[in-house]
């Protein structure tokens, strides 16, 4: 609501109530083991006293909602982890992931005259250098054991 109290599912009122909450309940995080606390929560019925209501479109109706469902907004960033890039583009282990990274274009500025692209650093990418480091680490472990 406007004072910051969360709505709790199952509380069938549009006002505020005080509930004794424990671990596992929404709107409460225990600080000590077995802790219970009385907390003010708002009921799950929507009223005029709410400041924000977050909604998710579950099913598309027959008419478009202007500026919400009538246009497609592409995702700005693609995946960063190597396996997630493979999953997105249906690549095999042998394909080069670096060629499929989602890059974004940066417009030209006074500092940079040409248009540039930026790409994320791919995480968990297995390179020859990684394998060499792993072999070295294992050999050192064997030597020291």
Short mmCIF file of C-alpha atoms in Angstrom, two decimals:
data_model
loop_
_atom_site.label_atom_id
_atom_site.label_comp_id
_atom_site.label_asym_id
_atom_site.label_seq_id
_atom_site.Cartn_x
_atom_site.Cartn_y
_atom_site.Cartn_z
CA UNK A 1 0.00 0.00 0.00
CA UNK A 2 1.03 3.65 0.17
CA UNK A 3 2.85 3.10 3.49
CA UNK A 4 4.83 0.11 2.15
CA UNK A 5 2.99 -2.83 3.71
CA UNK A 6 2.97 -5.95 1.49
CA UNK A 7 -0.15 -7.74 0.28
CA UNK A 8 -0.53 -11.31 1.55
CA UNK A 9 -2.35 -14.00 -0.35
CA UNK A 10 -5.19 -15.64 1.56
CA UNK A 11 -6.01 -12.62 3.74
CA UNK A 12 -9.48 -11.84 2.40
CA UNK A 13 -9.77 -8.15 3.22
CA UNK A 14 -8.79 -4.88 1.56
CA UNK A 15 -7.39 -3.34 4.75
CA UNK A 16 -4.46 -4.02 7.06
CA UNK A 17 -4.34 -6.82 9.62
CA UNK A 18 -1.72 -7.96 12.14
CA UNK A 19 -0.69 -11.61 11.78
CA UNK A 20 1.67 -13.84 13.73
CA UNK A 21 4.15 -14.96 11.07
CA UNK A 22 6.85 -17.65 11.20
CA UNK A 23 9.39 -19.29 8.87
CA UNK A 24 7.88 -20.28 5.52
CA UNK A 25 5.28 -17.50 5.47
CA UNK A 26 5.49 -14.81 2.84
CA UNK A 27 6.18 -11.26 4.07
CA UNK A 28 8.51 -12.57 6.81
CA UNK A 29 12.16 -13.61 7.08
CA UNK A 30 13.24 -15.18 10.35
CA UNK A 31 16.40 -13.83 11.98
CA UNK A 32 16.67 -16.58 14.63
CA UNK A 33 15.70 -20.23 14.55
CA UNK A 34 12.05 -20.73 15.52
CA UNK A 35 11.33 -17.00 15.62
CA UNK A 36 7.73 -15.79 15.24
CA UNK A 37 6.71 -12.16 14.92
CA UNK A 38 3.56 -10.09 14.60
CA UNK A 39 3.60 -8.19 11.33
CA UNK A 40 1.16 -5.81 9.65
CA UNK A 41 0.16 -6.98 6.17
CA UNK A 42 -2.47 -5.82 3.71
CA UNK A 43 -5.17 -8.19 2.47
CA UNK A 44 -5.21 -9.58 -1.06
CA UNK A 45 -8.27 -7.61 -2.21
CA UNK A 46 -7.36 -4.65 -4.45
CA UNK A 47 -8.50 -1.22 -3.30
CA UNK A 48 -7.75 2.46 -3.97
CA UNK A 49 -5.14 2.58 -1.17
CA UNK A 50 -2.50 0.72 -3.21
CA UNK A 51 0.36 2.67 -4.74
CA UNK A 52 1.73 -0.05 -7.08
CA UNK A 53 0.26 -3.24 -8.45
CA UNK A 54 2.63 -5.52 -10.39
CA UNK A 55 0.83 -7.64 -12.97
CA UNK A 56 1.80 -10.37 -15.44
CA UNK A 57 -0.06 -10.89 -18.73
CA UNK A 58 -1.00 -14.58 -18.61
CA UNK A 59 -3.23 -14.94 -21.67
CA UNK A 60 -3.62 -12.77 -24.76
CA UNK A 61 -7.15 -11.49 -25.39
CA UNK A 62 -8.86 -10.67 -28.69
CA UNK A 63 -7.84 -6.98 -28.60
CA UNK A 64 -4.31 -5.56 -28.23
CA UNK A 65 -3.42 -3.37 -25.24
CA UNK A 66 -1.84 -0.20 -26.65
CA UNK A 67 1.89 0.23 -25.83
CA UNK A 68 1.94 -3.13 -24.02
CA UNK A 69 1.09 -6.04 -26.33
CA UNK A 70 0.92 -4.31 -29.73
CA UNK A 71 4.72 -4.01 -30.21
CA UNK A 72 7.60 -6.45 -29.73
CA UNK A 73 10.54 -5.15 -27.67
CA UNK A 74 13.66 -7.30 -28.15
CA UNK A 75 15.82 -8.19 -25.18
CA UNK A 76 18.72 -5.76 -24.87
CA UNK A 77 21.20 -8.31 -23.51
CA UNK A 78 21.75 -11.91 -24.50
CA UNK A 79 23.12 -14.74 -22.38
CA UNK A 80 26.66 -14.44 -20.97
CA UNK A 81 27.40 -18.04 -19.96
CA UNK A 82 28.76 -20.36 -22.66
CA UNK A 83 26.23 -23.15 -22.06
CA UNK A 84 23.31 -20.72 -22.11
CA UNK A 85 24.49 -19.34 -25.47
CA UNK A 86 24.69 -22.94 -26.74
CA UNK A 87 21.17 -23.60 -25.50
CA UNK A 88 19.77 -20.42 -27.13
CA UNK A 89 21.23 -21.12 -30.57
CA UNK A 90 21.03 -24.96 -30.31
CA UNK A 91 24.79 -25.38 -30.75
CA UNK A 92 26.83 -28.52 -30.21
CA UNK A 93 29.95 -28.72 -28.02
CA UNK A 94 32.14 -28.44 -31.14
CA UNK A 95 30.61 -25.14 -32.37
CA UNK A 96 32.47 -21.91 -31.57
CA UNK A 97 30.35 -20.03 -29.02
CA UNK A 98 32.24 -16.76 -29.56
CA UNK A 99 30.67 -16.31 -33.01
CA UNK A 100 27.13 -16.41 -31.54
CA UNK A 101 27.41 -13.88 -28.69
CA UNK A 102 24.64 -11.26 -28.74
CA UNK A 103 26.37 -7.94 -29.44
CA UNK A 104 24.85 -4.51 -29.05
CA UNK A 105 25.58 -1.54 -31.27
CA UNK A 106 26.83 1.73 -29.80
CA UNK A 107 26.15 4.91 -31.74
CA UNK A 108 29.00 7.17 -32.88
CA UNK A 109 29.95 9.98 -30.49
CA UNK A 110 32.50 12.84 -30.62
CA UNK A 111 35.05 10.57 -28.90
CA UNK A 112 34.41 7.57 -31.18
CA UNK A 113 33.68 8.54 -34.78
CA UNK A 114 32.61 5.09 -36.01
CA UNK A 115 29.73 2.96 -34.78
CA UNK A 116 30.99 0.29 -32.35
CA UNK A 117 29.70 -2.97 -30.93
CA UNK A 118 30.00 -4.30 -27.40
CA UNK A 119 29.86 -7.96 -26.40
CA UNK A 120 29.91 -9.54 -22.93
CA UNK A 121 32.87 -11.58 -21.70
CA UNK A 122 31.79 -15.19 -22.06
CA UNK A 123 31.84 -17.04 -18.75
CA UNK A 124 32.76 -20.75 -18.39
CA UNK A 125 34.30 -20.81 -21.85
CA UNK A 126 36.72 -23.71 -22.22
CA UNK A 127 39.82 -22.50 -24.05
CA UNK A 128 43.18 -24.18 -24.71
CA UNK A 129 44.67 -21.94 -22.01
CA UNK A 130 42.08 -23.15 -19.47
CA UNK A 131 42.94 -26.77 -20.28
CA UNK A 132 46.66 -26.04 -19.98
CA UNK A 133 46.16 -24.43 -16.56
CA UNK A 134 44.09 -27.43 -15.45
CA UNK A 135 46.79 -29.89 -16.59
CA UNK A 136 49.43 -27.84 -14.76
CA UNK A 137 47.32 -27.71 -11.58
CA UNK A 138 46.78 -31.48 -11.65
CA UNK A 139 50.50 -32.17 -12.26
CA UNK A 140 51.44 -29.90 -9.34
CA UNK A 141 48.92 -31.72 -7.14
CA UNK A 142 50.44 -35.09 -8.10
CA UNK A 143 53.97 -33.79 -7.52
CA UNK A 144 53.14 -32.40 -4.07
CA UNK A 145 51.16 -35.46 -2.95
#
